[in-house]
Amino acid sequence: MRTLPAASRPGRRDERAADGRSGPGRPDRRRPGARPGATDREDVDAEERQHQPADVRMGHDIARAMAHHPPERAAEEIATHLRKFWDPSMRATILARVDRGEPMDDLLRAGVVLLREGEIDPAEVRKPSGG
């Protein structure tokens, strides 16, 4: 005979912690389809990211990774990364998106502008990657 979990047994009320959190024997109050442990904001970001073009999504990842630098330095690092690691066709695509004024992270946009202007230290581009 199969034993049902306590919350599923007939005559058992759902219990909820005093602070309203879900837990064992308590209903799950997250949105349907939400990732376990994710906040609503993270789920929205994940849903938005699914619909972004790959070059913009990757560019945003780079911008997020460089956001700990001052803005000018972050833009330089982004431009250097794009020059070193992105295929020329990917660079052309992101440059065209900036030209069209498509929405993107401000740091990414600044890095792409530096890429276009050639404001990148050629020695830095030739230096091997640390990762």
PDB file of C-alpha atoms in Angstrom:
ATOM      1  CA  MET A   1       0.000   0.000   0.000  1.00  0.00           C
ATOM      2  CA  ARG A   2       1.313   3.427  -0.989  1.00  0.00           C
ATOM      3  CA  THR A   3       1.551   6.105   1.723  1.00  0.00           C
ATOM      4  CA  LEU A   4       0.568   9.643   0.768  1.00  0.00           C
ATOM      5  CA  PRO A   5       2.616  12.620   1.955  1.00  0.00           C
ATOM      6  CA  ALA A   6       1.137  14.339   5.024  1.00  0.00           C
ATOM      7  CA  ALA A   7      -0.168  17.303   3.025  1.00  0.00           C
ATOM      8  CA  SER A   8      -2.044  14.978   0.657  1.00  0.00           C
ATOM      9  CA  ARG A   9      -3.774  12.846   3.285  1.00  0.00           C
ATOM     10  CA  PRO A  10      -7.546  13.213   3.422  1.00  0.00           C
ATOM     11  CA  GLY A  11      -8.764  15.488   6.181  1.00  0.00           C
ATOM     12  CA  ARG A  12      -5.381  17.230   6.515  1.00  0.00           C
ATOM     13  CA  ARG A  13      -5.422  21.029   6.173  1.00  0.00           C
ATOM     14  CA  ASP A  14      -2.619  22.825   4.365  1.00  0.00           C
ATOM     15  CA  GLU A  15      -0.387  24.498   6.887  1.00  0.00           C
ATOM     16  CA  ARG A  16       1.436  27.728   6.359  1.00  0.00           C
ATOM     17  CA  ALA A  17       4.255  29.189   8.405  1.00  0.00           C
ATOM     18  CA  ALA A  18       3.443  32.293  10.440  1.00  0.00           C
ATOM     19  CA  ASP A  19       5.487  34.394   8.009  1.00  0.00           C
ATOM     20  CA  GLY A  20       3.581  33.034   4.980  1.00  0.00           C
ATOM     21  CA  ARG A  21       6.472  31.043   3.501  1.00  0.00           C
ATOM     22  CA  SER A  22       5.941  27.756   1.755  1.00  0.00           C
ATOM     23  CA  GLY A  23       7.524  24.599   3.077  1.00  0.00           C
ATOM     24  CA  PRO A  24       6.822  20.954   3.821  1.00  0.00           C
ATOM     25  CA  GLY A  25       3.079  20.488   4.163  1.00  0.00           C
ATOM     26  CA  ARG A  26       2.445  24.040   2.968  1.00  0.00           C
ATOM     27  CA  PRO A  27       1.230  25.145  -0.447  1.00  0.00           C
ATOM     28  CA  ASP A  28       3.826  26.412  -2.904  1.00  0.00           C
ATOM     29  CA  ARG A  29       3.081  30.103  -3.386  1.00  0.00           C
ATOM     30  CA  ARG A  30       5.498  30.808  -6.243  1.00  0.00           C
ATOM     31  CA  ARG A  31       4.257  31.628  -9.709  1.00  0.00           C
ATOM     32  CA  PRO A  32       3.529  28.590 -11.882  1.00  0.00           C
ATOM     33  CA  GLY A  33       6.646  27.728 -13.885  1.00  0.00           C
ATOM     34  CA  ALA A  34       8.978  29.676 -11.594  1.00  0.00           C
ATOM     35  CA  ARG A  35      12.464  28.261 -11.158  1.00  0.00           C
ATOM     36  CA  PRO A  36      13.117  26.803  -7.689  1.00  0.00           C
ATOM     37  CA  GLY A  37      14.867  29.378  -5.523  1.00  0.00           C
ATOM     38  CA  ALA A  38      14.461  32.194  -8.055  1.00  0.00           C
ATOM     39  CA  THR A  39      12.915  35.536  -7.214  1.00  0.00           C
ATOM     40  CA  ASP A  40      10.168  36.975  -9.403  1.00  0.00           C
ATOM     41  CA  ARG A  41      12.661  39.526 -10.803  1.00  0.00           C
ATOM     42  CA  GLU A  42      15.117  36.767 -11.776  1.00  0.00           C
ATOM     43  CA  ASP A  43      12.340  34.876 -13.546  1.00  0.00           C
ATOM     44  CA  VAL A  44      11.353  37.985 -15.499  1.00  0.00           C
ATOM     45  CA  ASP A  45      14.997  38.559 -16.470  1.00  0.00           C
ATOM     46  CA  ALA A  46      15.307  34.936 -17.575  1.00  0.00           C
ATOM     47  CA  GLU A  47      12.133  35.188 -19.658  1.00  0.00           C
ATOM     48  CA  GLU A  48      13.310  38.435 -21.282  1.00  0.00           C
ATOM     49  CA  ARG A  49      16.735  36.931 -22.005  1.00  0.00           C
ATOM     50  CA  GLN A  50      15.158  34.014 -23.875  1.00  0.00           C
ATOM     51  CA  HIS A  51      13.821  36.435 -26.455  1.00  0.00           C
ATOM     52  CA  GLN A  52      16.978  38.505 -26.893  1.00  0.00           C
ATOM     53  CA  PRO A  53      19.230  37.902 -29.883  1.00  0.00           C
ATOM     54  CA  ALA A  54      22.288  35.821 -28.950  1.00  0.00           C
ATOM     55  CA  ASP A  55      24.781  38.650 -29.538  1.00  0.00           C
ATOM     56  CA  VAL A  56      22.876  41.027 -27.257  1.00  0.00           C
ATOM     57  CA  ARG A  57      22.419  38.357 -24.593  1.00  0.00           C
ATOM     58  CA  MET A  58      26.152  37.525 -24.620  1.00  0.00           C
ATOM     59  CA  GLY A  59      27.029  41.225 -24.656  1.00  0.00           C
ATOM     60  CA  HIS A  60      24.867  41.783 -21.595  1.00  0.00           C
ATOM     61  CA  ASP A  61      26.657  38.911 -19.862  1.00  0.00           C
ATOM     62  CA  ILE A  62      30.009  40.575 -20.593  1.00  0.00           C
ATOM     63  CA  ALA A  63      28.726  43.970 -19.411  1.00  0.00           C
ATOM     64  CA  ARG A  64      27.443  42.405 -16.186  1.00  0.00           C
ATOM     65  CA  ALA A  65      30.844  40.770 -15.629  1.00  0.00           C
ATOM     66  CA  MET A  66      32.629  44.115 -16.132  1.00  0.00           C
ATOM     67  CA  ALA A  67      30.189  46.237 -14.107  1.00  0.00           C
ATOM     68  CA  HIS A  68      32.479  46.193 -11.032  1.00  0.00           C
ATOM     69  CA  HIS A  69      34.919  48.465 -12.900  1.00  0.00           C
ATOM     70  CA  PRO A  70      34.438  52.224 -13.256  1.00  0.00           C
ATOM     71  CA  PRO A  71      32.297  52.866 -16.385  1.00  0.00           C
ATOM     72  CA  GLU A  72      35.174  53.997 -18.630  1.00  0.00           C
ATOM     73  CA  ARG A  73      37.311  51.002 -17.725  1.00  0.00           C
ATOM     74  CA  ALA A  74      34.333  48.637 -18.101  1.00  0.00           C
ATOM     75  CA  ALA A  75      33.655  49.979 -21.606  1.00  0.00           C
ATOM     76  CA  GLU A  76      37.324  49.463 -22.539  1.00  0.00           C
ATOM     77  CA  GLU A  77      37.262  45.902 -21.196  1.00  0.00           C
ATOM     78  CA  ILE A  78      34.067  45.143 -23.113  1.00  0.00           C
ATOM     79  CA  ALA A  79      35.505  46.542 -26.342  1.00  0.00           C
ATOM     80  CA  THR A  80      38.718  44.546 -25.850  1.00  0.00           C
ATOM     81  CA  HIS A  81      36.735  41.372 -25.198  1.00  0.00           C
ATOM     82  CA  LEU A  82      34.642  41.872 -28.326  1.00  0.00           C
ATOM     83  CA  ARG A  83      37.767  42.490 -30.422  1.00  0.00           C
ATOM     84  CA  LYS A  84      39.644  39.480 -28.987  1.00  0.00           C
ATOM     85  CA  PHE A  85      36.963  36.832 -28.825  1.00  0.00           C
ATOM     86  CA  TRP A  86      34.026  37.669 -31.070  1.00  0.00           C
ATOM     87  CA  ASP A  87      33.862  36.573 -34.685  1.00  0.00           C
ATOM     88  CA  PRO A  88      33.914  39.516 -37.139  1.00  0.00           C
ATOM     89  CA  SER A  89      30.328  38.742 -38.195  1.00  0.00           C
ATOM     90  CA  MET A  90      29.180  38.928 -34.555  1.00  0.00           C
ATOM     91  CA  ARG A  91      30.965  42.256 -34.126  1.00  0.00           C
ATOM     92  CA  ALA A  92      29.320  43.570 -37.286  1.00  0.00           C
ATOM     93  CA  THR A  93      25.900  42.501 -36.008  1.00  0.00           C
ATOM     94  CA  ILE A  94      26.277  44.223 -32.627  1.00  0.00           C
ATOM     95  CA  LEU A  95      27.650  47.358 -34.330  1.00  0.00           C
ATOM     96  CA  ALA A  96      24.576  47.430 -36.590  1.00  0.00           C
ATOM     97  CA  ARG A  97      22.286  47.093 -33.561  1.00  0.00           C
ATOM     98  CA  VAL A  98      23.934  50.129 -31.963  1.00  0.00           C
ATOM     99  CA  ASP A  99      23.543  52.059 -35.236  1.00  0.00           C
ATOM    100  CA  ARG A 100      19.820  51.229 -35.291  1.00  0.00           C
ATOM    101  CA  GLY A 101      19.463  52.341 -31.678  1.00  0.00           C
ATOM    102  CA  GLU A 102      18.241  48.954 -30.451  1.00  0.00           C
ATOM    103  CA  PRO A 103      17.883  48.699 -26.672  1.00  0.00           C
ATOM    104  CA  MET A 104      20.860  47.295 -24.775  1.00  0.00           C
ATOM    105  CA  ASP A 105      22.845  47.793 -21.593  1.00  0.00           C
ATOM    106  CA  ASP A 106      24.547  51.209 -21.416  1.00  0.00           C
ATOM    107  CA  LEU A 107      27.962  49.671 -20.654  1.00  0.00           C
ATOM    108  CA  LEU A 108      27.622  47.326 -23.615  1.00  0.00           C
ATOM    109  CA  ARG A 109      26.670  50.238 -25.869  1.00  0.00           C
ATOM    110  CA  ALA A 110      29.691  52.242 -24.645  1.00  0.00           C
ATOM    111  CA  GLY A 111      31.982  49.263 -25.280  1.00  0.00           C
ATOM    112  CA  VAL A 112      30.626  48.783 -28.801  1.00  0.00           C
ATOM    113  CA  VAL A 113      31.149  52.497 -29.530  1.00  0.00           C
ATOM    114  CA  LEU A 114      34.776  52.177 -28.377  1.00  0.00           C
ATOM    115  CA  LEU A 115      35.118  49.095 -30.568  1.00  0.00           C
ATOM    116  CA  ARG A 116      33.924  51.101 -33.568  1.00  0.00           C
ATOM    117  CA  GLU A 117      36.194  54.049 -32.774  1.00  0.00           C
ATOM    118  CA  GLY A 118      39.181  51.733 -32.422  1.00  0.00           C
ATOM    119  CA  GLU A 119      39.915  53.037 -28.917  1.00  0.00           C
ATOM    120  CA  ILE A 120      41.453  49.727 -27.909  1.00  0.00           C
ATOM    121  CA  ASP A 121      45.083  49.131 -26.971  1.00  0.00           C
ATOM    122  CA  PRO A 122      46.392  46.747 -29.685  1.00  0.00           C
ATOM    123  CA  ALA A 123      48.868  45.234 -27.192  1.00  0.00           C
ATOM    124  CA  GLU A 124      45.960  44.307 -24.917  1.00  0.00           C
ATOM    125  CA  VAL A 125      44.208  42.538 -27.796  1.00  0.00           C
ATOM    126  CA  ARG A 126      47.335  40.502 -28.569  1.00  0.00           C
ATOM    127  CA  LYS A 127      47.891  39.564 -24.897  1.00  0.00           C
ATOM    128  CA  PRO A 128      46.780  36.002 -24.136  1.00  0.00           C
ATOM    129  CA  SER A 129      43.594  35.561 -22.180  1.00  0.00           C
ATOM    130  CA  GLY A 130      43.810  34.779 -18.497  1.00  0.00           C
ATOM    131  CA  GLY A 131      40.909  32.360 -18.637  1.00  0.00           C
TER     132      GLY A 131
END
